[in-house]
mmCIF file of C-alpha atoms in Angstrom:
data_model
loop_
_atom_site.group_PDB
_atom_site.id
_atom_site.type_symbol
_atom_site.label_atom_id
_atom_site.label_comp_id
_atom_site.label_asym_id
_atom_site.label_seq_id
_atom_site.Cartn_x
_atom_site.Cartn_y
_atom_site.Cartn_z
ATOM 1 C CA MET N 1 129.338 127.403 140.154
ATOM 2 C CA GLU N 2 132.575 125.594 141.100
ATOM 3 C CA PHE N 3 130.820 123.733 143.718
ATOM 4 C CA MET N 4 128.146 122.616 141.326
ATOM 5 C CA ILE N 5 130.806 121.371 138.971
ATOM 6 C CA GLN N 6 132.499 119.431 141.688
ATOM 7 C CA ARG N 7 129.375 117.730 142.796
ATOM 8 C CA VAL N 8 128.416 116.808 139.151
ATOM 9 C CA ALA N 9 131.864 115.314 138.786
ATOM 10 C CA ALA N 10 131.779 113.156 142.015
ATOM 11 C CA LYS N 11 128.108 111.983 141.026
ATOM 12 C CA SER N 12 129.467 111.132 137.559
ATOM 13 C CA LYS N 13 132.221 108.978 139.151
ATOM 14 C CA LYS N 14 129.637 107.349 141.519
ATOM 15 C CA HIS N 15 127.168 106.481 138.843
ATOM 16 C CA ILE N 16 129.727 105.853 136.028
ATOM 17 C CA LEU N 17 128.030 102.460 134.919
ATOM 18 C CA ILE N 18 124.673 103.966 134.774
ATOM 19 C CA LEU N 19 125.811 106.853 132.564
ATOM 20 C CA LEU N 20 127.519 104.313 130.229
ATOM 21 C CA LEU N 21 124.904 101.709 130.359
ATOM 22 C CA VAL N 22 121.615 103.978 129.516
ATOM 23 C CA PRO N 23 123.026 105.290 126.063
ATOM 24 C CA VAL N 24 124.328 101.767 125.180
ATOM 25 C CA LEU N 25 120.831 100.335 125.961
ATOM 26 C CA LEU N 26 118.779 102.835 124.112
ATOM 27 C CA GLY N 27 121.241 102.389 121.129
ATOM 28 C CA LEU N 28 120.771 98.583 121.232
ATOM 29 C CA ILE N 29 116.960 99.196 121.385
ATOM 30 C CA GLY N 30 117.041 101.471 118.377
ATOM 31 C CA TRP N 31 119.042 99.117 116.400
ATOM 32 C CA PHE N 32 117.139 95.864 117.268
ATOM 33 C CA VAL N 33 113.409 96.846 117.667
ATOM 34 C CA PRO N 34 111.688 96.463 114.307
ATOM 35 C CA VAL N 35 109.781 99.378 112.680
ATOM 36 C CA GLY N 36 106.518 99.254 111.257
ATOM 37 C CA ASN N 37 105.891 98.085 107.696
ATOM 38 C CA GLU N 38 103.975 101.153 106.623
ATOM 39 C CA PRO N 39 105.429 102.193 102.972
ATOM 40 C CA ALA N 40 106.461 105.366 102.344
ATOM 41 C CA ALA N 41 104.374 107.984 100.566
ATOM 42 C CA ILE N 42 106.115 108.919 97.302
ATOM 43 C CA SER N 43 104.970 111.704 95.050
ATOM 44 C CA ALA N 44 105.718 112.267 91.637
ATOM 45 C CA GLU N 45 104.850 115.303 89.335
ATOM 46 C CA ALA N 46 104.306 116.236 85.816
ATOM 47 C CA GLU N 47 103.699 119.665 84.247
ATOM 48 C CA LEU N 48 101.546 120.354 81.149
ATOM 49 C CA SER N 49 101.227 123.368 78.986
ATOM 50 C CA LEU N 50 97.880 123.633 77.708
ATOM 51 C CA GLY N 51 97.134 124.348 73.935
ATOM 52 C CA SER N 52 95.492 127.196 72.132
ATOM 53 C CA TYR N 53 93.058 126.512 69.464
ATOM 54 C CA GLN N 54 89.738 128.022 70.815
ATOM 55 C CA ASN N 55 88.501 125.012 72.889
ATOM 56 C CA LYS N 56 88.039 126.538 76.384
ATOM 57 C CA ASP N 57 87.299 123.061 77.939
ATOM 58 C CA LEU N 58 90.926 121.854 77.112
ATOM 59 C CA ASN N 59 92.809 125.371 76.949
ATOM 60 C CA ASP N 60 91.453 127.028 80.026
ATOM 61 C CA PRO N 61 93.588 126.039 82.962
ATOM 62 C CA LYS N 62 90.598 126.442 85.377
ATOM 63 C CA LEU N 63 88.447 124.489 83.330
ATOM 64 C CA VAL N 64 91.211 121.695 82.900
ATOM 65 C CA VAL N 65 91.618 121.449 86.643
ATOM 66 C CA GLY N 66 87.958 120.860 87.049
ATOM 67 C CA LEU N 67 88.043 118.277 84.200
ATOM 68 C CA LEU N 68 90.865 116.394 85.842
ATOM 69 C CA THR N 69 89.465 116.337 89.528
ATOM 70 C CA ASN N 70 86.271 114.598 88.456
ATOM 71 C CA THR N 71 85.453 111.229 87.861
ATOM 72 C CA PRO N 72 84.002 111.154 84.468
ATOM 73 C CA PHE N 73 87.502 111.775 82.809
ATOM 74 C CA TYR N 74 88.922 108.756 84.292
ATOM 75 C CA ALA N 75 86.016 106.574 83.912
ATOM 76 C CA GLU N 76 86.192 107.269 80.150
ATOM 77 C CA HIS N 77 89.868 107.679 79.543
ATOM 78 C CA LEU N 78 91.616 105.829 82.153
ATOM 79 C CA GLN N 79 89.604 102.540 82.188
ATOM 80 C CA GLY N 80 91.748 99.701 83.885
ATOM 81 C CA ALA N 81 94.042 102.091 85.683
ATOM 82 C CA GLY N 82 91.807 101.827 88.962
ATOM 83 C CA GLU N 83 88.728 103.274 90.472
ATOM 84 C CA PRO N 84 88.434 106.961 89.542
ATOM 85 C CA GLU N 85 87.695 107.982 93.133
ATOM 86 C CA GLU N 86 90.659 106.124 94.362
ATOM 87 C CA ILE N 87 92.895 107.809 91.888
ATOM 88 C CA LEU N 88 91.389 111.179 92.712
ATOM 89 C CA SER N 89 92.088 110.477 96.394
ATOM 90 C CA LYS N 90 95.886 110.542 95.620
ATOM 91 C CA LEU N 91 95.998 113.210 92.789
ATOM 92 C CA MET N 92 96.394 117.074 93.219
ATOM 93 C CA VAL N 93 95.895 119.003 90.131
ATOM 94 C CA THR N 94 96.929 122.930 90.458
ATOM 95 C CA GLN N 95 97.140 125.813 87.920
ATOM 96 C CA VAL N 96 100.852 126.924 87.807
ATOM 97 C CA ASN N 97 99.991 130.112 85.400
ATOM 98 C CA GLU N 98 98.003 131.111 82.771
ATOM 99 C CA ARG N 99 98.904 128.206 80.384
ATOM 100 C CA ASN N 100 100.577 125.545 82.861
ATOM 101 C CA ILE N 101 98.916 123.041 85.080
ATOM 102 C CA SER N 102 100.710 120.662 87.448
ATOM 103 C CA LEU N 103 99.810 117.017 88.163
ATOM 104 C CA VAL N 104 101.222 115.407 91.537
ATOM 105 C CA TYR N 105 100.316 111.895 92.339
ATOM 106 C CA THR N 106 101.161 110.220 95.610
ATOM 107 C CA GLY N 107 101.716 106.560 95.574
ATOM 108 C CA THR N 108 103.475 103.725 97.824
ATOM 109 C CA SER N 109 106.471 103.388 95.441
ATOM 110 C CA THR N 110 108.389 105.726 92.876
ATOM 111 C CA LYS N 111 107.259 103.319 90.016
ATOM 112 C CA ASP N 112 103.574 103.533 91.227
ATOM 113 C CA ALA N 113 103.541 107.089 91.482
ATOM 114 C CA VAL N 114 105.685 107.912 88.196
ATOM 115 C CA GLU N 115 103.626 105.447 86.093
ATOM 116 C CA MET N 116 100.121 106.746 87.207
ATOM 117 C CA VAL N 117 100.821 110.538 86.738
ATOM 118 C CA ASN N 118 102.326 109.683 83.392
ATOM 119 C CA GLU N 119 99.176 107.777 82.679
ATOM 120 C CA ILE N 120 97.135 110.663 83.488
ATOM 121 C CA ALA N 121 99.133 113.207 81.459
ATOM 122 C CA ALA N 122 99.115 110.831 78.544
ATOM 123 C CA ALA N 123 95.332 110.430 78.647
ATOM 124 C CA PHE N 124 94.729 114.137 78.630
ATOM 125 C CA LEU N 125 97.485 114.770 75.897
ATOM 126 C CA ALA N 126 95.641 112.113 73.699
ATOM 127 C CA LEU N 127 92.004 113.873 74.119
ATOM 128 C CA ASP N 128 93.895 117.157 73.473
ATOM 129 C CA ARG N 129 95.566 116.052 70.386
ATOM 130 C CA GLN N 130 92.095 114.565 68.986
ATOM 131 C CA LYS N 131 90.335 117.898 69.586
ATOM 132 C CA PHE N 132 93.338 119.778 68.059
ATOM 133 C CA ALA N 133 93.199 117.531 64.879
ATOM 134 C CA GLU N 134 89.460 118.206 64.484
ATOM 135 C CA LYS N 135 90.231 121.918 64.684
ATOM 136 C CA GLN N 136 92.938 121.515 62.070
ATOM 137 C CA SER N 137 90.658 119.576 59.824
ATOM 138 C CA VAL N 138 87.916 122.354 60.213
ATOM 139 C CA ILE N 139 90.183 125.045 59.203
ATOM 140 C CA GLN N 140 92.068 123.169 56.386
ATOM 141 C CA ALA N 141 88.563 122.104 54.987
ATOM 142 C CA THR N 142 87.387 125.753 55.016
ATOM 143 C CA ILE N 143 90.656 126.823 53.235
ATOM 144 C CA ASP N 144 90.288 124.150 50.577
ATOM 145 C CA SER N 145 86.692 125.022 50.065
ATOM 146 C CA LEU N 146 87.512 128.787 49.760
ATOM 147 C CA GLU N 147 90.279 128.072 47.260
ATOM 148 C CA ARG N 148 88.156 126.113 45.036
ATOM 149 C CA GLN N 149 85.328 128.636 44.970
ATOM 150 C CA GLU N 150 85.089 131.009 42.009
ATOM 151 C CA VAL N 151 84.011 134.517 43.226
ATOM 152 C CA ALA N 152 83.207 137.709 41.381
ATOM 153 C CA PRO N 153 86.349 140.042 41.014
ATOM 154 C CA GLU N 154 85.046 142.519 43.573
ATOM 155 C CA ALA N 155 84.944 139.719 45.994
ATOM 156 C CA GLN N 156 88.258 138.559 45.498
ATOM 157 C CA VAL N 157 89.795 140.894 48.018
ATOM 158 C CA ASP N 158 87.642 139.736 50.832
ATOM 159 C CA GLN N 159 88.318 136.066 49.829
ATOM 160 C CA HIS N 160 91.990 136.457 49.891
ATOM 161 C CA ARG N 161 91.811 138.298 53.284
ATOM 162 C CA PHE N 162 89.771 135.480 54.689
ATOM 163 C CA LEU N 163 92.118 133.001 53.371
ATOM 164 C CA TYR N 164 95.125 134.720 54.819
ATOM 165 C CA GLU N 165 93.367 134.873 58.312
ATOM 166 C CA LEU N 166 92.393 131.189 58.086
ATOM 167 C CA LYS N 167 96.105 130.214 57.160
ATOM 168 C CA THR N 168 97.503 132.528 59.929
ATOM 169 C CA ALA N 169 95.115 130.718 62.323
ATOM 170 C CA GLN N 170 96.375 127.422 61.258
ATOM 171 C CA TYR N 171 99.908 128.326 62.166
ATOM 172 C CA ASP N 172 98.994 129.944 65.540
ATOM 173 C CA ILE N 173 97.005 127.279 66.942
ATOM 174 C CA LYS N 174 98.925 124.615 68.969
ATOM 175 C CA PRO N 175 98.120 121.319 70.987
ATOM 176 C CA ALA N 176 98.980 120.756 74.695
ATOM 177 C CA SER N 177 102.331 119.275 75.429
ATOM 178 C CA LEU N 178 104.315 117.794 78.418
ATOM 179 C CA ILE N 179 106.805 120.326 79.549
ATOM 180 C CA LYS N 180 108.023 118.415 82.803
ATOM 181 C CA GLN N 181 108.340 114.695 82.652
ATOM 182 C CA ALA N 182 107.222 112.884 85.742
ATOM 183 C CA GLN N 183 109.655 112.365 88.347
ATOM 184 C CA GLU N 184 109.932 111.650 92.132
ATOM 185 C CA ALA N 185 109.101 114.723 93.978
ATOM 186 C CA ASN N 186 108.823 113.860 97.504
ATOM 187 C CA VAL N 187 109.071 111.152 100.057
ATOM 188 C CA GLU N 188 107.069 111.081 103.272
ATOM 189 C CA GLY N 189 106.922 108.373 106.118
ATOM 190 C CA GLN N 190 110.182 106.718 105.228
ATOM 191 C CA ALA N 191 111.423 104.739 108.351
ATOM 192 C CA LEU N 192 114.924 105.391 109.707
ATOM 193 C CA SER N 193 117.545 102.763 109.039
ATOM 194 C CA SER N 194 118.723 100.609 112.004
ATOM 195 C CA ARG N 195 121.992 102.693 112.210
ATOM 196 C CA ASP N 196 120.112 105.834 112.407
ATOM 197 C CA ARG N 197 117.674 104.606 115.115
ATOM 198 C CA ALA N 198 120.784 103.357 116.969
ATOM 199 C CA ILE N 199 122.444 106.822 116.907
ATOM 200 C CA LEU N 200 119.285 108.394 117.982
ATOM 201 C CA GLY N 201 118.919 106.121 120.968
ATOM 202 C CA VAL N 202 122.501 106.873 121.950
ATOM 203 C CA LEU N 203 122.059 110.737 121.801
ATOM 204 C CA ILE N 204 118.650 110.370 123.556
ATOM 205 C CA GLY N 205 120.374 108.391 126.508
ATOM 206 C CA ILE N 206 123.310 110.909 126.665
ATOM 207 C CA THR N 207 120.654 113.639 126.849
ATOM 208 C CA LEU N 208 118.800 111.999 129.549
ATOM 209 C CA MET N 209 121.835 111.279 131.769
ATOM 210 C CA PHE N 210 123.004 114.954 131.421
ATOM 211 C CA PHE N 211 119.841 116.183 132.546
ATOM 212 C CA TRP N 212 119.713 113.553 135.476
ATOM 213 C CA MET N 213 123.312 114.677 136.603
ATOM 214 C CA VAL N 214 122.946 118.428 136.103
ATOM 215 C CA ILE N 215 119.312 119.384 136.764
ATOM 216 C CA PRO N 216 119.043 118.469 140.234
ATOM 217 C CA GLU N 217 122.277 120.493 140.877
ATOM 218 C CA LEU N 218 120.734 123.401 139.166
ATOM 219 C CA VAL N 219 117.515 123.437 141.459
ATOM 220 C CA ARG N 220 119.500 122.587 144.818
ATOM 221 C CA LYS N 221 118.794 125.069 147.456
ATOM 222 C CA PRO N 222 122.167 126.635 148.613
ATOM 223 C CA SER N 223 123.207 125.196 151.997
#
């Protein structure tokens, strides 16, 4: 072992210029060589809590995932936002739990990703509010009709019970809501800075020189 260290030290003194030059050269290459112009892939996420008003298409998370991963929704409710197929190629819709769904959109900038996922969430919430308002109107119209209706004394108990059930349902139902505002979630493919590339080049150079000096001594047959 001692002889090997002595040989490595002697070899290092003999090739000192190469040992210094290679890491410096690789560092300079890392600093000056341009990187590609491919933009980073940035994802933004929003989370929705679905409503509860006896509308399976908009209240069942599995059905909502199906709705938001097919083109008709975007063709009807997001006109002008881009081709539905292109939107869907960058969108991931998943069920979080029995009531929530997650929307993740991947774009080329934070602004692009956040704006698009917000547009999708807003379009769904607008549709949900419309259907929720229709349900409220139906319940309220039924309540108003019952309250105006004159019934026989023996039917009043049933009328009051039905009114109570309707008014309870009116307070129990709720629309969908945005519980997690869209924000930058992940960045992929981001290029290293010139400084980082230079440091990486120097480290690679040092590693190569270490192997060049040490490996031959490790495999050298004893004389």
